[in-house]
Amino acid sequence: MVALGIVTLILLVFTLIYYAYIANHSDRDVSFFMSVSLILLVMNLCTNAGGTFGLAWLYLIVSVLFIGLGWAVDRNASVSFYQSIGPWFKKTFGDGVVGYRILCWLIPIVGIVCYFALPDNKTALARTCGKYALWGIVWWLFLCWAIIGIAI
């Protein structure tokens, strides 16, 4: 049941990203779906912390339902969302600084040091390191919250 809680957590984050894309690339109002997904994400973290993993089935059903309803809300935006995943991976991992990004994301203090220590001729790399360090801090806080919730 713990694995189901973690899978639904990841699926709820994907649902939020999906509807954020639809909101930015469509004229449709998807605020209901985004707000319910955000509430379910927090509820999932709290129920995982409380050890009541039986509610994870509810979160799974709602996430799958919302992803399916996204196609009904705006089919063209849904198609373009899934088509944009491939070029995003190519842009993110194909420019030669993927090692810096992964390192700064996994160990945020390295990214912060790189942000301040890289020379002036590498400002783009320094900004990338700083940005991924901030995302790494957010990820580690989220991961610690999930692990502590499962352990308690």
mmCIF file of C-alpha atoms in Angstrom:
data_model
loop_
_atom_site.group_PDB
_atom_site.id
_atom_site.type_symbol
_atom_site.label_atom_id
_atom_site.label_comp_id
_atom_site.label_asym_id
_atom_site.label_seq_id
_atom_site.Cartn_x
_atom_site.Cartn_y
_atom_site.Cartn_z
ATOM 1 C CA MET A 1 0.000 0.000 0.000
ATOM 2 C CA VAL A 2 2.957 2.321 0.582
ATOM 3 C CA ALA A 3 3.984 1.890 -3.061
ATOM 4 C CA LEU A 4 0.472 2.828 -4.169
ATOM 5 C CA GLY A 5 0.678 5.994 -2.057
ATOM 6 C CA ILE A 6 3.948 6.954 -3.746
ATOM 7 C CA VAL A 7 2.681 6.122 -7.246
ATOM 8 C CA THR A 8 -0.423 8.241 -6.716
ATOM 9 C CA LEU A 9 1.770 11.047 -5.421
ATOM 10 C CA ILE A 10 3.762 11.004 -8.662
ATOM 11 C CA LEU A 11 0.596 10.710 -10.730
ATOM 12 C CA LEU A 12 -0.972 13.698 -8.970
ATOM 13 C CA VAL A 13 2.124 15.800 -9.703
ATOM 14 C CA PHE A 14 1.894 14.719 -13.359
ATOM 15 C CA THR A 15 -1.793 15.698 -13.370
ATOM 16 C CA LEU A 16 -0.927 19.153 -12.051
ATOM 17 C CA ILE A 17 1.739 19.622 -14.740
ATOM 18 C CA TYR A 18 -0.700 18.406 -17.397
ATOM 19 C CA TYR A 19 -3.422 20.861 -16.415
ATOM 20 C CA ALA A 20 -0.926 23.698 -16.012
ATOM 21 C CA TYR A 21 0.070 23.106 -19.628
ATOM 22 C CA ILE A 22 -3.565 23.078 -20.735
ATOM 23 C CA ALA A 23 -4.227 26.293 -18.795
ATOM 24 C CA ASN A 24 -1.279 28.054 -20.450
ATOM 25 C CA HIS A 25 -1.874 26.796 -23.998
ATOM 26 C CA SER A 26 -5.646 26.847 -24.217
ATOM 27 C CA ASP A 27 -8.608 29.117 -23.621
ATOM 28 C CA ARG A 28 -10.212 26.563 -21.319
ATOM 29 C CA ASP A 29 -10.672 27.179 -17.625
ATOM 30 C CA VAL A 30 -9.141 24.220 -15.809
ATOM 31 C CA SER A 31 -8.843 25.827 -12.400
ATOM 32 C CA PHE A 32 -11.217 23.269 -10.881
ATOM 33 C CA PHE A 33 -9.033 20.361 -11.979
ATOM 34 C CA MET A 34 -5.858 22.081 -10.805
ATOM 35 C CA SER A 35 -7.268 23.003 -7.416
ATOM 36 C CA VAL A 36 -8.709 19.532 -6.782
ATOM 37 C CA SER A 37 -5.408 17.937 -7.855
ATOM 38 C CA LEU A 38 -3.459 20.227 -5.529
ATOM 39 C CA ILE A 39 -5.790 19.454 -2.639
ATOM 40 C CA LEU A 40 -5.497 15.724 -3.356
ATOM 41 C CA LEU A 41 -1.708 16.023 -3.487
ATOM 42 C CA VAL A 42 -1.594 17.564 -0.021
ATOM 43 C CA MET A 43 -4.168 15.061 1.251
ATOM 44 C CA ASN A 44 -2.082 12.215 -0.185
ATOM 45 C CA LEU A 45 1.001 13.461 1.645
ATOM 46 C CA CYS A 46 -0.968 13.782 4.866
ATOM 47 C CA THR A 47 -2.615 10.366 4.604
ATOM 48 C CA ASN A 48 0.762 8.799 3.830
ATOM 49 C CA ALA A 49 2.069 10.520 6.937
ATOM 50 C CA GLY A 50 -0.868 9.155 8.926
ATOM 51 C CA GLY A 51 -0.433 5.642 7.599
ATOM 52 C CA THR A 52 -3.942 5.358 6.134
ATOM 53 C CA PHE A 53 -2.938 4.128 2.723
ATOM 54 C CA GLY A 54 -6.432 2.899 1.874
ATOM 55 C CA LEU A 55 -7.307 6.351 0.564
ATOM 56 C CA ALA A 56 -4.574 6.024 -2.069
ATOM 57 C CA TRP A 57 -7.064 4.157 -4.265
ATOM 58 C CA LEU A 58 -9.291 7.244 -4.274
ATOM 59 C CA TYR A 59 -6.375 9.451 -5.321
ATOM 60 C CA LEU A 60 -5.425 6.994 -8.060
ATOM 61 C CA ILE A 61 -8.966 6.881 -9.443
ATOM 62 C CA VAL A 62 -9.323 10.669 -9.409
ATOM 63 C CA SER A 63 -5.929 11.190 -11.080
ATOM 64 C CA VAL A 64 -6.669 8.751 -13.887
ATOM 65 C CA LEU A 65 -10.139 10.237 -14.286
ATOM 66 C CA PHE A 66 -8.731 13.789 -14.469
ATOM 67 C CA ILE A 67 -6.127 12.791 -17.053
ATOM 68 C CA GLY A 68 -8.885 11.227 -19.126
ATOM 69 C CA LEU A 69 -11.101 14.287 -18.716
ATOM 70 C CA GLY A 70 -8.222 16.459 -19.903
ATOM 71 C CA TRP A 71 -8.714 14.966 -23.341
ATOM 72 C CA ALA A 72 -12.413 15.910 -23.181
ATOM 73 C CA VAL A 73 -11.618 19.455 -22.027
ATOM 74 C CA ASP A 74 -9.240 20.232 -24.881
ATOM 75 C CA ARG A 75 -8.075 17.518 -27.232
ATOM 76 C CA ASN A 76 -5.652 19.727 -29.177
ATOM 77 C CA ALA A 77 -3.880 20.974 -26.044
ATOM 78 C CA SER A 78 -3.633 17.403 -24.762
ATOM 79 C CA VAL A 79 -2.071 16.213 -28.000
ATOM 80 C CA SER A 80 0.383 19.109 -28.010
ATOM 81 C CA PHE A 81 1.276 18.402 -24.351
ATOM 82 C CA TYR A 82 2.269 14.832 -25.102
ATOM 83 C CA GLN A 83 4.063 15.932 -28.288
ATOM 84 C CA SER A 84 6.066 18.488 -26.293
ATOM 85 C CA ILE A 85 7.502 15.885 -23.903
ATOM 86 C CA GLY A 86 9.999 14.527 -26.461
ATOM 87 C CA PRO A 87 11.459 17.907 -27.489
ATOM 88 C CA TRP A 88 11.640 18.909 -23.810
ATOM 89 C CA PHE A 89 13.776 15.849 -23.067
ATOM 90 C CA LYS A 90 15.971 16.594 -26.098
ATOM 91 C CA LYS A 91 16.429 20.227 -25.070
ATOM 92 C CA THR A 92 17.019 19.369 -21.421
ATOM 93 C CA PHE A 93 19.421 16.479 -21.872
ATOM 94 C CA GLY A 94 21.001 17.184 -25.258
ATOM 95 C CA ASP A 95 23.006 20.359 -24.696
ATOM 96 C CA GLY A 96 26.009 18.918 -22.851
ATOM 97 C CA VAL A 97 25.339 20.293 -19.371
ATOM 98 C CA VAL A 98 23.151 17.450 -18.189
ATOM 99 C CA GLY A 99 25.838 16.376 -15.717
ATOM 100 C CA TYR A 100 25.792 19.810 -14.082
ATOM 101 C CA ARG A 101 22.008 19.767 -13.955
ATOM 102 C CA ILE A 102 21.794 16.339 -12.336
ATOM 103 C CA LEU A 103 24.573 17.135 -9.859
ATOM 104 C CA CYS A 104 23.040 20.484 -8.876
ATOM 105 C CA TRP A 105 19.601 18.920 -8.567
ATOM 106 C CA LEU A 106 20.758 15.993 -6.450
ATOM 107 C CA ILE A 107 23.161 18.016 -4.277
ATOM 108 C CA PRO A 108 21.765 21.575 -4.138
ATOM 109 C CA ILE A 109 24.705 23.001 -2.210
ATOM 110 C CA VAL A 110 26.943 22.207 -5.213
ATOM 111 C CA GLY A 111 24.596 24.186 -7.447
ATOM 112 C CA ILE A 112 24.614 27.155 -5.109
ATOM 113 C CA VAL A 113 28.427 27.099 -4.986
ATOM 114 C CA CYS A 114 28.598 26.823 -8.790
ATOM 115 C CA TYR A 115 26.184 29.728 -9.124
ATOM 116 C CA PHE A 116 28.473 32.013 -7.138
ATOM 117 C CA ALA A 117 31.856 30.532 -8.111
ATOM 118 C CA LEU A 118 31.712 30.110 -11.894
ATOM 119 C CA PRO A 119 33.550 32.821 -13.854
ATOM 120 C CA ASP A 120 31.770 35.625 -15.673
ATOM 121 C CA ASN A 121 32.184 34.021 -19.092
ATOM 122 C CA LYS A 122 29.956 31.115 -17.964
ATOM 123 C CA THR A 123 26.949 33.060 -16.691
ATOM 124 C CA ALA A 124 24.426 30.845 -18.499
ATOM 125 C CA LEU A 125 25.878 27.732 -16.851
ATOM 126 C CA ALA A 126 25.914 29.497 -13.464
ATOM 127 C CA ARG A 127 22.237 30.413 -13.824
ATOM 128 C CA THR A 128 21.395 26.866 -14.826
ATOM 129 C CA CYS A 129 23.244 25.511 -11.785
ATOM 130 C CA GLY A 130 21.432 27.945 -9.487
ATOM 131 C CA LYS A 131 18.043 27.148 -10.984
ATOM 132 C CA TYR A 132 18.539 23.419 -10.625
ATOM 133 C CA ALA A 133 19.835 23.876 -7.088
ATOM 134 C CA LEU A 134 16.573 25.626 -6.168
ATOM 135 C CA TRP A 135 14.566 22.824 -7.784
ATOM 136 C CA GLY A 136 16.744 20.344 -5.911
ATOM 137 C CA ILE A 137 15.963 22.031 -2.599
ATOM 138 C CA VAL A 138 12.241 21.852 -3.368
ATOM 139 C CA TRP A 139 12.599 18.186 -4.382
ATOM 140 C CA TRP A 140 14.537 17.260 -1.227
ATOM 141 C CA LEU A 141 11.973 19.000 0.994
ATOM 142 C CA PHE A 142 9.180 17.162 -0.803
ATOM 143 C CA LEU A 143 11.037 13.843 -0.575
ATOM 144 C CA CYS A 144 11.804 14.309 3.121
ATOM 145 C CA TRP A 145 8.147 15.129 3.792
ATOM 146 C CA ALA A 146 7.085 11.941 1.986
ATOM 147 C CA ILE A 147 9.693 9.741 3.715
ATOM 148 C CA ILE A 148 8.979 11.116 7.167
ATOM 149 C CA GLY A 149 5.274 10.684 6.511
ATOM 150 C CA ILE A 150 5.771 7.043 5.581
ATOM 151 C CA ALA A 151 8.139 6.353 8.479
ATOM 152 C CA ILE A 152 5.968 7.872 11.190
#
